[in-house]
Amino acid sequence: MKSLYFRVVLLFVAIVLISGTLGFLLANEYYQRNMRAYNEQKIARIGQEIVALYTDKSGMDLHAFMTHVANLNFQLYLVDERGQATSFGAPFRDHQLARETVQKVLAGEMYRGITEEQHGLFVTGFFENTLKNSIGLPLKAEGKTYALFVRPSIEQQFGEVHVMFAVLLAAMFLLSLLFILVFTRYLVRPIQKLSHATKKLAEGEYEIQLDIARKDEIGELAANFAQMAESLKQLDDMRQEFVSNVSHEIQSPLASIQGFSQAIRSGGVTEVQRDEYLTIIEEESRRLSSLSKQLLTLASLDKETGLYEPTVYRLDEQLRQVVLLLERQWQQKSLELELDLPDTLITADKQLLNQVWINLLSNSIKFTPPHGTISLSIQQAPSDLVVTIRDTGIGISEEERQHIFERFYKGDKSRNREATGSGLGLAIVHKIVQAAKGIIDIDSDIGAGTTVKVSLPAHERPRK
């Protein structure tokens, strides 16, 4: 009983009933304001024509004349001066009428019972078969004065119409109910399919096919649902791949630590081998520590837990410090560094941006052959500033650039690139730049070097 189908059917039925009721009330208001007086005037003219016709045919028997007129679907009620009444045609259901009213008609006044008397609030008063719902006129015949009350015989004139109208209303209601039942099912069925698909999605089934080929809001909802299911599938695939990559990244150094530790404990190694194994254990421990820090940084950036805390500082000095920090690495490969770092203020998180510059410059050093060149520059504009790191390294293919910011992506190892990292560095860089409301762009070709541009909002100087 609480299903959407039942509620929609009930709503439509209520709409039909309310619409019918309001339509009846509007029709009744129109009758009371316009048609009631018009109907009375029409019956009054008919009564006057009957009186005039009899006056012209004065030689005709009164009762015979009234009988002929009544056969034309009229109800007539004739009252003489002594109060004796005779009905012609279909009888009135109620003959009650004040004696004063009859006397006024006998005295020559017209009785307007349709508008002067109360016949209920609704248009159904038009069909009230009472003497009060008639027109009274004086009639002189055979030397006497009569009060003639006239009313059309609605039952005889419109009896078949009443039946047909009742059948029409019943048929309309039943057909409306039938169509409501059919078309509501057509309306609700796609929603039921979506509900079933939602349950399947909640159970982890992402391969959902919805055959809802509609161009309305429900069709749009189905299309958005299918898109959401595909996005959730991709997210679940990424989650599984992420867990697999993390497990692999952790398992590899742990296996090395465990293996070399067992070798040392066994005592079957020389002093030189022992020192070498301890060095490897130390390096793998650092690798695990670095991986855990990177994962924590990514988790904090994903949740946006207030990790980004901007301050005002000199960007050019920060970049020079990063160059000095990595001096040993670029000097070992005899790389030439070209710096173009004008004095530049920036409002950003100094610690997080430091990770960006260290990661990007380390990559340039790592993938640039000996005796290569790396240039580092800052270009300022009114609304932003751009940090550019350009190297003469081995370059990155178009396919790799499409995945370079994905987590644990290490590029093509077949080209002997040093894949000693975890594959999280550029993912962290991308997240930090986004948190700083900036943009990072990488342009590169195989063998032609790489250019990285980081656009950041310019520092707003206080107005004087």
Short mmCIF file of C-alpha atoms in Angstrom, two decimals:
data_model
loop_
_atom_site.label_atom_id
_atom_site.label_comp_id
_atom_site.label_asym_id
_atom_site.label_seq_id
_atom_site.Cartn_x
_atom_site.Cartn_y
_atom_site.Cartn_z
CA MET A 1 0.00 0.00 0.00
CA LYS A 2 3.00 2.30 0.46
CA SER A 3 4.43 1.62 -3.01
CA LEU A 4 5.06 4.49 -5.41
CA TYR A 5 2.68 2.89 -7.93
CA PHE A 6 -0.20 2.90 -5.45
CA ARG A 7 0.54 6.47 -4.38
CA VAL A 8 0.67 7.77 -7.95
CA VAL A 9 -2.60 6.00 -8.80
CA LEU A 10 -4.20 7.42 -5.67
CA LEU A 11 -2.88 10.88 -6.54
CA PHE A 12 -4.29 10.74 -10.07
CA VAL A 13 -7.68 9.50 -8.84
CA ALA A 14 -7.74 12.32 -6.28
CA ILE A 15 -6.90 14.79 -9.06
CA VAL A 16 -9.79 13.47 -11.16
CA LEU A 17 -12.23 13.71 -8.24
CA ILE A 18 -11.05 17.14 -7.15
CA SER A 19 -11.10 18.42 -10.74
CA GLY A 20 -14.65 17.07 -11.21
CA THR A 21 -15.79 18.68 -7.97
CA LEU A 22 -14.23 22.03 -8.79
CA GLY A 23 -15.67 21.88 -12.30
CA PHE A 24 -19.13 21.22 -10.86
CA LEU A 25 -18.77 24.14 -8.44
CA LEU A 26 -17.66 26.48 -11.23
CA ALA A 27 -20.57 25.36 -13.42
CA ASN A 28 -22.95 25.91 -10.49
CA GLU A 29 -21.54 29.40 -9.92
CA TYR A 30 -22.02 30.22 -13.59
CA TYR A 31 -25.63 28.94 -13.45
CA GLN A 32 -26.46 30.93 -10.33
CA ARG A 33 -25.00 34.15 -11.74
CA ASN A 34 -26.13 33.93 -15.38
CA MET A 35 -28.26 30.99 -16.45
CA ARG A 36 -30.86 31.05 -13.66
CA ALA A 37 -32.31 34.45 -14.57
CA TYR A 38 -32.07 33.65 -18.29
CA ASN A 39 -33.91 30.37 -17.76
CA GLU A 40 -36.69 32.17 -15.87
CA GLN A 41 -37.09 34.77 -18.63
CA LYS A 42 -37.33 32.03 -21.25
CA ILE A 43 -40.05 30.15 -19.33
CA ALA A 44 -41.90 33.45 -18.70
CA ARG A 45 -41.98 34.12 -22.45
CA ILE A 46 -43.29 30.63 -23.06
CA GLY A 47 -46.02 31.17 -20.46
CA GLN A 48 -46.97 34.48 -22.05
CA GLU A 49 -47.15 32.80 -25.46
CA ILE A 50 -49.46 30.12 -24.04
CA VAL A 51 -51.78 32.78 -22.58
CA ALA A 52 -51.71 34.81 -25.81
CA LEU A 53 -52.35 31.71 -27.91
CA TYR A 54 -55.41 30.78 -25.86
CA THR A 55 -56.70 34.37 -26.00
CA ASP A 56 -56.48 34.23 -29.80
CA LYS A 57 -58.31 30.88 -29.77
CA SER A 58 -60.97 31.93 -27.25
CA GLY A 59 -63.49 29.50 -28.67
CA MET A 60 -61.42 26.47 -27.64
CA ASP A 61 -62.23 24.49 -24.52
CA LEU A 62 -59.80 25.50 -21.77
CA HIS A 63 -59.12 22.01 -20.49
CA ALA A 64 -58.64 20.67 -24.00
CA PHE A 65 -56.24 23.51 -24.81
CA MET A 66 -54.24 22.94 -21.64
CA THR A 67 -54.06 19.22 -22.37
CA HIS A 68 -52.64 19.89 -25.86
CA VAL A 69 -50.06 22.30 -24.46
CA ALA A 70 -49.07 19.82 -21.73
CA ASN A 71 -48.51 17.20 -24.44
CA LEU A 72 -45.75 19.46 -25.73
CA ASN A 73 -43.71 18.48 -22.63
CA PHE A 74 -44.97 21.15 -20.27
CA GLN A 75 -46.24 20.88 -16.74
CA LEU A 76 -49.31 23.13 -16.14
CA TYR A 77 -51.14 23.89 -12.94
CA LEU A 78 -54.40 25.83 -13.22
CA VAL A 79 -56.05 27.41 -10.14
CA ASP A 80 -59.44 29.19 -10.33
CA GLU A 81 -60.78 31.97 -8.12
CA ARG A 82 -62.23 29.48 -5.63
CA GLY A 83 -58.86 27.78 -5.17
CA GLN A 84 -59.70 24.63 -7.13
CA ALA A 85 -56.61 23.36 -8.98
CA THR A 86 -56.16 21.13 -12.02
CA SER A 87 -52.86 19.61 -13.22
CA PHE A 88 -52.03 19.01 -16.87
CA GLY A 89 -49.14 16.89 -18.03
CA ALA A 90 -46.65 15.29 -15.66
CA PRO A 91 -47.65 15.94 -12.04
CA PHE A 92 -45.67 18.22 -9.76
CA ARG A 93 -43.87 16.44 -6.95
CA ASP A 94 -44.79 19.22 -4.53
CA HIS A 95 -47.90 21.43 -4.89
CA GLN A 96 -47.27 23.58 -1.83
CA LEU A 97 -47.63 27.24 -2.63
CA ALA A 98 -48.68 30.15 -0.41
CA ARG A 99 -52.32 31.26 -0.91
CA GLU A 100 -51.09 34.87 -1.06
CA THR A 101 -48.97 33.95 -4.08
CA VAL A 102 -51.99 32.51 -5.90
CA GLN A 103 -54.06 35.61 -5.08
CA LYS A 104 -51.34 37.92 -6.45
CA VAL A 105 -51.32 35.98 -9.72
CA LEU A 106 -55.13 36.11 -9.90
CA ALA A 107 -54.84 39.86 -9.33
CA GLY A 108 -52.65 40.17 -12.45
CA GLU A 109 -49.08 39.86 -11.12
CA MET A 110 -46.49 37.45 -12.50
CA TYR A 111 -45.01 34.89 -10.12
CA ARG A 112 -41.25 34.33 -10.64
CA GLY A 113 -40.60 31.27 -8.54
CA ILE A 114 -37.32 30.27 -10.24
CA THR A 115 -35.42 33.30 -8.93
CA GLU A 116 -37.62 34.38 -6.02
CA GLU A 117 -37.69 31.03 -4.23
CA GLN A 118 -34.77 29.05 -2.77
CA HIS A 119 -34.04 25.83 -4.65
CA GLY A 120 -30.76 24.75 -3.13
CA LEU A 121 -27.24 26.00 -3.70
CA PHE A 122 -26.44 23.88 -6.70
CA VAL A 123 -27.39 23.78 -10.34
CA THR A 124 -29.51 20.73 -9.57
CA GLY A 125 -32.20 23.19 -8.39
CA PHE A 126 -32.97 23.69 -12.07
CA PHE A 127 -34.39 20.15 -12.12
CA GLU A 128 -36.50 20.56 -8.94
CA ASN A 129 -40.03 19.35 -9.82
CA THR A 130 -42.02 21.60 -7.49
CA LEU A 131 -44.71 24.22 -8.01
CA LYS A 132 -42.43 26.82 -6.45
CA ASN A 133 -39.97 26.25 -9.30
CA SER A 134 -42.36 27.61 -11.94
CA ILE A 135 -43.72 30.80 -13.54
CA GLY A 136 -47.25 31.99 -12.64
CA LEU A 137 -49.37 34.13 -14.97
CA PRO A 138 -53.02 35.31 -14.87
CA LEU A 139 -55.34 33.81 -17.50
CA LYS A 140 -58.90 34.94 -18.32
CA ALA A 141 -61.07 32.23 -19.82
CA GLU A 142 -64.84 31.68 -20.09
CA GLY A 143 -65.51 34.79 -18.01
CA LYS A 144 -63.28 33.65 -15.14
CA THR A 145 -59.78 34.47 -13.95
CA TYR A 146 -57.25 31.66 -13.45
CA ALA A 147 -53.71 31.46 -12.11
CA LEU A 148 -51.64 29.43 -14.59
CA PHE A 149 -48.35 28.00 -13.37
CA VAL A 150 -45.99 26.81 -16.14
CA ARG A 151 -42.83 24.70 -16.02
CA PRO A 152 -41.13 22.65 -18.75
CA SER A 153 -41.27 18.90 -18.12
CA ILE A 154 -37.51 18.43 -17.66
CA GLU A 155 -37.91 14.71 -17.01
CA GLN A 156 -39.68 14.17 -20.32
CA GLN A 157 -37.51 16.55 -22.33
CA PHE A 158 -34.16 15.44 -20.97
CA GLY A 159 -34.84 12.04 -19.44
CA GLU A 160 -32.67 10.25 -22.01
CA VAL A 161 -30.06 12.96 -21.71
CA HIS A 162 -29.86 12.35 -17.95
CA VAL A 163 -29.21 8.68 -18.53
CA MET A 164 -26.69 9.37 -21.27
CA PHE A 165 -24.96 11.99 -19.11
CA ALA A 166 -24.75 9.58 -16.18
CA VAL A 167 -23.36 6.85 -18.46
CA LEU A 168 -20.87 9.36 -19.90
CA LEU A 169 -19.63 10.37 -16.46
CA ALA A 170 -19.34 6.76 -15.29
CA ALA A 171 -17.52 5.77 -18.50
CA MET A 172 -15.15 8.73 -18.21
CA PHE A 173 -14.32 7.88 -14.61
CA LEU A 174 -13.79 4.18 -15.31
CA LEU A 175 -11.72 4.82 -18.43
CA SER A 176 -9.69 7.46 -16.58
CA LEU A 177 -9.05 4.97 -13.80
CA LEU A 178 -8.01 2.31 -16.33
CA PHE A 179 -5.65 4.66 -18.16
CA ILE A 180 -4.23 5.83 -14.84
CA LEU A 181 -3.50 2.23 -13.83
CA VAL A 182 -1.82 1.49 -17.18
CA PHE A 183 0.18 4.67 -17.68
CA THR A 184 1.22 4.91 -14.04
CA ARG A 185 2.78 1.46 -14.36
CA TYR A 186 4.61 2.75 -17.44
CA LEU A 187 5.80 5.72 -15.38
CA VAL A 188 6.82 3.74 -12.31
CA ARG A 189 8.45 0.75 -14.04
CA PRO A 190 11.71 2.61 -14.93
CA ILE A 191 11.95 3.80 -11.32
CA GLN A 192 11.54 0.20 -10.16
CA LYS A 193 14.35 -0.80 -12.52
CA LEU A 194 16.52 1.95 -11.09
CA SER A 195 15.70 0.78 -7.56
CA HIS A 196 16.70 -2.78 -8.48
CA ALA A 197 19.89 -1.49 -10.09
CA THR A 198 20.67 0.49 -6.93
CA LYS A 199 20.45 -2.69 -4.86
CA LYS A 200 22.80 -4.46 -7.27
CA LEU A 201 25.18 -1.51 -7.08
CA ALA A 202 25.11 -1.63 -3.27
CA GLU A 203 26.07 -5.33 -3.47
CA GLY A 204 29.19 -4.42 -5.47
CA GLU A 205 27.89 -5.30 -8.95
CA TYR A 206 28.89 -2.47 -11.28
CA GLU A 207 28.12 -4.05 -14.65
CA ILE A 208 24.54 -2.76 -14.80
CA GLN A 209 22.65 -2.39 -18.06
CA LEU A 210 19.59 -0.14 -18.00
CA ASP A 211 17.38 -0.40 -21.08
CA ILE A 212 15.55 2.84 -20.36
CA ALA A 213 15.50 4.60 -23.73
CA ARG A 214 13.59 7.70 -22.70
CA LYS A 215 14.28 11.36 -23.43
CA ASP A 216 12.57 12.76 -20.33
CA GLU A 217 13.76 13.33 -16.75
CA ILE A 218 13.62 9.59 -15.96
CA GLY A 219 15.78 8.85 -18.99
CA GLU A 220 18.22 11.52 -17.85
CA LEU A 221 18.20 10.00 -14.36
CA ALA A 222 18.94 6.55 -15.82
CA ALA A 223 21.81 7.96 -17.89
CA ASN A 224 23.26 9.72 -14.83
CA PHE A 225 22.87 6.52 -12.82
CA ALA A 226 24.75 4.53 -15.47
CA GLN A 227 27.47 7.17 -15.46
CA MET A 228 27.63 7.03 -11.66
CA ALA A 229 27.91 3.22 -11.76
CA GLU A 230 30.77 3.50 -14.25
CA SER A 231 32.51 6.08 -12.05
CA LEU A 232 32.10 3.88 -8.98
CA LYS A 233 33.49 0.94 -10.93
CA GLN A 234 36.53 2.99 -11.90
CA LEU A 235 36.88 4.16 -8.32
CA ASP A 236 36.68 0.60 -7.04
CA ASP A 237 39.24 -0.51 -9.63
CA MET A 238 41.51 2.34 -8.56
CA ARG A 239 41.04 1.38 -4.91
CA GLN A 240 41.94 -2.23 -5.59
CA GLU A 241 44.91 -1.18 -7.70
CA PHE A 242 45.97 1.26 -4.97
CA VAL A 243 45.85 -1.47 -2.31
CA SER A 244 47.75 -3.81 -4.61
CA ASN A 245 50.41 -1.19 -5.33
CA VAL A 246 50.79 -0.26 -1.67
CA SER A 247 51.12 -3.93 -0.76
CA HIS A 248 53.74 -4.40 -3.47
CA GLU A 249 55.67 -1.29 -2.47
CA ILE A 250 55.71 -2.39 1.16
CA GLN A 251 56.36 -6.06 0.46
CA SER A 252 59.47 -5.44 -1.61
CA PRO A 253 61.55 -3.58 1.08
CA LEU A 254 60.20 -5.85 3.81
CA ALA A 255 61.35 -8.90 1.88
CA SER A 256 64.80 -7.33 1.47
CA ILE A 257 65.01 -6.43 5.17
CA GLN A 258 63.87 -9.90 6.21
CA GLY A 259 66.24 -11.68 3.82
CA PHE A 260 69.34 -9.73 4.70
CA SER A 261 68.54 -9.82 8.43
CA GLN A 262 68.34 -13.62 8.32
CA ALA A 263 71.59 -13.75 6.38
CA ILE A 264 73.35 -11.65 9.04
CA ARG A 265 71.88 -13.69 11.91
CA SER A 266 73.01 -16.93 10.30
CA GLY A 267 76.61 -15.80 10.73
CA GLY A 268 77.72 -17.09 7.34
CA VAL A 269 78.64 -13.69 5.91
CA THR A 270 81.88 -11.79 5.86
CA GLU A 271 82.40 -8.46 7.57
CA VAL A 272 82.21 -6.65 4.22
CA GLN A 273 78.98 -8.43 3.28
CA ARG A 274 77.58 -7.68 6.71
CA ASP A 275 78.20 -3.92 6.27
CA GLU A 276 76.72 -4.07 2.76
CA TYR A 277 73.61 -5.89 4.02
CA LEU A 278 73.15 -3.41 6.87
CA THR A 279 73.41 -0.53 4.38
CA ILE A 280 70.67 -2.12 2.24
CA ILE A 281 68.51 -2.66 5.33
CA GLU A 282 68.95 1.00 6.27
CA GLU A 283 68.07 2.19 2.75
CA GLU A 284 64.97 -0.03 2.62
CA SER A 285 63.89 1.26 6.03
CA ARG A 286 64.19 4.83 4.76
CA ARG A 287 62.20 3.82 1.70
CA LEU A 288 59.42 2.44 3.91
CA SER A 289 59.45 5.57 6.04
CA SER A 290 59.27 7.80 2.96
CA LEU A 291 56.41 5.72 1.55
CA SER A 292 54.42 5.98 4.77
CA LYS A 293 54.94 9.77 4.90
CA GLN A 294 53.81 10.11 1.29
CA LEU A 295 50.70 8.03 1.94
CA LEU A 296 49.85 10.13 4.98
CA THR A 297 50.34 13.32 2.97
CA LEU A 298 48.07 12.04 0.20
CA ALA A 299 45.42 10.99 2.70
CA SER A 300 45.49 14.43 4.34
CA LEU A 301 45.28 16.19 0.97
CA ASP A 302 42.40 13.95 -0.14
CA LYS A 303 40.42 14.72 3.00
CA GLU A 304 41.32 18.43 2.92
CA THR A 305 41.71 18.41 6.67
CA GLY A 306 43.24 21.89 6.91
CA LEU A 307 46.71 20.65 5.96
CA TYR A 308 47.21 23.63 3.66
CA GLU A 309 48.22 26.67 5.73
CA PRO A 310 49.31 29.61 3.54
CA THR A 311 51.79 32.26 4.63
CA VAL A 312 53.62 35.07 2.85
CA TYR A 313 57.25 34.31 1.95
CA ARG A 314 59.92 34.76 -0.74
CA LEU A 315 59.44 32.14 -3.46
CA ASP A 316 62.77 32.88 -5.14
CA GLU A 317 64.66 32.18 -1.90
CA GLN A 318 62.79 28.91 -1.44
CA LEU A 319 63.79 27.75 -4.93
CA ARG A 320 67.45 28.66 -4.31
CA GLN A 321 67.41 26.64 -1.08
CA VAL A 322 65.99 23.64 -2.98
CA VAL A 323 68.80 23.97 -5.55
CA LEU A 324 71.38 24.01 -2.74
CA LEU A 325 69.68 21.05 -1.05
CA LEU A 326 70.04 18.96 -4.23
CA GLU A 327 73.51 20.31 -5.10
CA ARG A 328 75.22 16.99 -4.50
CA GLN A 329 72.89 15.20 -6.94
CA TRP A 330 73.24 17.60 -9.88
CA GLN A 331 76.98 18.05 -9.33
CA GLN A 332 77.53 14.29 -9.44
CA LYS A 333 76.13 14.31 -12.99
CA SER A 334 77.95 17.52 -13.93
CA LEU A 335 74.66 19.24 -14.79
CA GLU A 336 74.50 22.94 -15.58
CA LEU A 337 71.79 24.89 -13.74
CA GLU A 338 70.47 28.15 -15.16
CA LEU A 339 68.52 30.28 -12.67
CA ASP A 340 66.28 33.25 -13.41
CA LEU A 341 64.70 33.98 -10.04
CA PRO A 342 63.67 37.61 -9.50
CA ASP A 343 62.47 38.69 -6.07
CA THR A 344 59.00 37.19 -5.73
CA LEU A 345 56.52 37.16 -2.88
CA ILE A 346 53.89 34.45 -2.71
CA THR A 347 51.04 33.50 -0.36
CA ALA A 348 51.11 29.72 -0.05
CA ASP A 349 51.95 26.82 2.24
CA LYS A 350 55.74 26.98 2.35
CA GLN A 351 56.29 23.43 3.59
CA LEU A 352 53.99 21.79 1.02
CA LEU A 353 55.32 23.83 -1.90
CA ASN A 354 58.82 22.88 -0.83
CA GLN A 355 57.84 19.25 -1.50
CA VAL A 356 56.66 20.29 -4.99
CA TRP A 357 59.96 21.95 -5.95
CA ILE A 358 62.09 19.14 -4.46
CA ASN A 359 60.10 16.49 -6.33
CA LEU A 360 60.07 18.28 -9.68
CA LEU A 361 63.75 19.28 -9.56
CA SER A 362 64.77 15.79 -8.38
CA ASN A 363 62.95 14.26 -11.37
CA SER A 364 64.71 16.63 -13.76
CA ILE A 365 68.10 15.70 -12.25
CA LYS A 366 67.24 11.97 -12.27
CA PHE A 367 66.19 11.84 -15.94
CA THR A 368 68.74 14.27 -17.40
CA PRO A 369 71.92 12.62 -18.75
CA PRO A 370 75.35 13.81 -17.48
CA HIS A 371 76.50 17.23 -18.69
CA GLY A 372 72.90 18.23 -19.43
CA THR A 373 71.19 21.51 -18.61
CA ILE A 374 68.38 22.39 -16.24
CA SER A 375 66.86 25.87 -16.15
CA LEU A 376 64.69 27.23 -13.34
CA SER A 377 62.80 30.51 -13.73
CA ILE A 378 59.95 32.64 -12.38
CA GLN A 379 57.70 34.76 -14.59
CA GLN A 380 55.36 37.19 -12.87
CA ALA A 381 52.03 38.46 -14.17
CA PRO A 382 49.33 40.66 -12.58
CA SER A 383 47.10 37.72 -11.67
CA ASP A 384 49.51 34.78 -11.39
CA LEU A 385 53.12 33.70 -11.44
CA VAL A 386 54.66 30.79 -13.30
CA VAL A 387 57.55 28.63 -12.12
CA THR A 388 59.19 26.86 -15.07
CA ILE A 389 61.58 23.88 -14.78
CA ARG A 390 63.08 22.91 -18.12
CA ASP A 391 65.60 20.10 -18.68
CA THR A 392 67.41 18.38 -21.55
CA GLY A 393 66.52 14.92 -20.30
CA ILE A 394 65.19 11.80 -21.98
CA GLY A 395 61.63 13.17 -22.19
CA ILE A 396 58.21 11.67 -21.65
CA SER A 397 55.94 10.08 -24.25
CA GLU A 398 52.39 11.29 -24.93
CA GLU A 399 50.95 8.08 -23.47
CA GLU A 400 52.94 8.49 -20.25
CA ARG A 401 51.86 12.13 -19.84
CA GLN A 402 48.23 10.99 -19.70
CA HIS A 403 48.96 8.88 -16.60
CA ILE A 404 51.84 10.75 -15.01
CA PHE A 405 49.81 12.11 -12.09
CA GLU A 406 48.26 8.74 -11.26
CA ARG A 407 49.33 7.13 -8.02
CA PHE A 408 52.11 4.53 -8.25
CA TYR A 409 52.60 5.21 -11.95
CA LYS A 410 56.32 4.90 -12.79
CA GLY A 411 56.39 5.28 -16.53
CA ASP A 412 58.07 3.09 -19.09
CA LYS A 413 60.86 1.12 -17.41
CA SER A 414 61.94 -0.38 -20.76
CA ARG A 415 63.82 2.86 -21.53
CA ASN A 416 66.08 2.28 -18.49
CA ARG A 417 64.59 5.11 -16.52
CA GLU A 418 65.50 4.88 -12.87
CA ALA A 419 62.31 3.73 -11.19
CA THR A 420 63.57 3.91 -7.65
CA GLY A 421 60.66 6.04 -6.47
CA SER A 422 57.29 4.90 -5.23
CA GLY A 423 55.26 6.51 -7.99
CA LEU A 424 53.54 8.82 -5.51
CA GLY A 425 55.66 11.95 -5.95
CA LEU A 426 53.85 13.54 -8.89
CA ALA A 427 50.48 12.53 -7.48
CA ILE A 428 51.36 14.50 -4.32
CA VAL A 429 52.65 17.40 -6.43
CA HIS A 430 49.39 17.53 -8.34
CA LYS A 431 47.33 17.49 -5.14
CA ILE A 432 49.40 20.27 -3.53
CA VAL A 433 49.17 22.49 -6.61
CA GLN A 434 45.41 21.97 -6.66
CA ALA A 435 45.21 22.88 -2.96
CA ALA A 436 47.15 26.07 -3.79
CA LYS A 437 44.52 26.83 -6.51
CA GLY A 438 47.19 26.49 -9.15
CA ILE A 439 47.76 24.56 -12.38
CA ILE A 440 50.61 22.25 -13.36
CA ASP A 441 51.37 21.56 -17.00
CA ILE A 442 53.99 19.18 -18.44
CA ASP A 443 55.22 19.41 -22.02
CA SER A 444 57.66 16.83 -23.24
CA ASP A 445 58.79 14.64 -26.13
CA ILE A 446 61.02 11.60 -26.21
CA GLY A 447 64.65 12.70 -26.42
CA ALA A 448 63.75 16.42 -26.43
CA GLY A 449 63.61 17.11 -22.71
CA THR A 450 60.75 18.11 -20.43
CA THR A 451 59.23 21.45 -19.46
CA VAL A 452 57.14 21.72 -16.31
CA LYS A 453 55.14 24.87 -15.64
CA VAL A 454 53.45 25.52 -12.31
CA SER A 455 51.03 28.47 -12.32
CA LEU A 456 50.11 29.87 -8.91
CA PRO A 457 48.01 32.85 -7.78
CA ALA A 458 50.08 35.99 -7.46
CA HIS A 459 50.60 37.57 -4.05
CA GLU A 460 48.10 40.36 -3.41
CA ARG A 461 49.86 43.37 -1.97
CA PRO A 462 47.92 45.31 0.68
CA ARG A 463 46.31 48.50 -0.54
CA LYS A 464 47.59 51.74 0.90
#
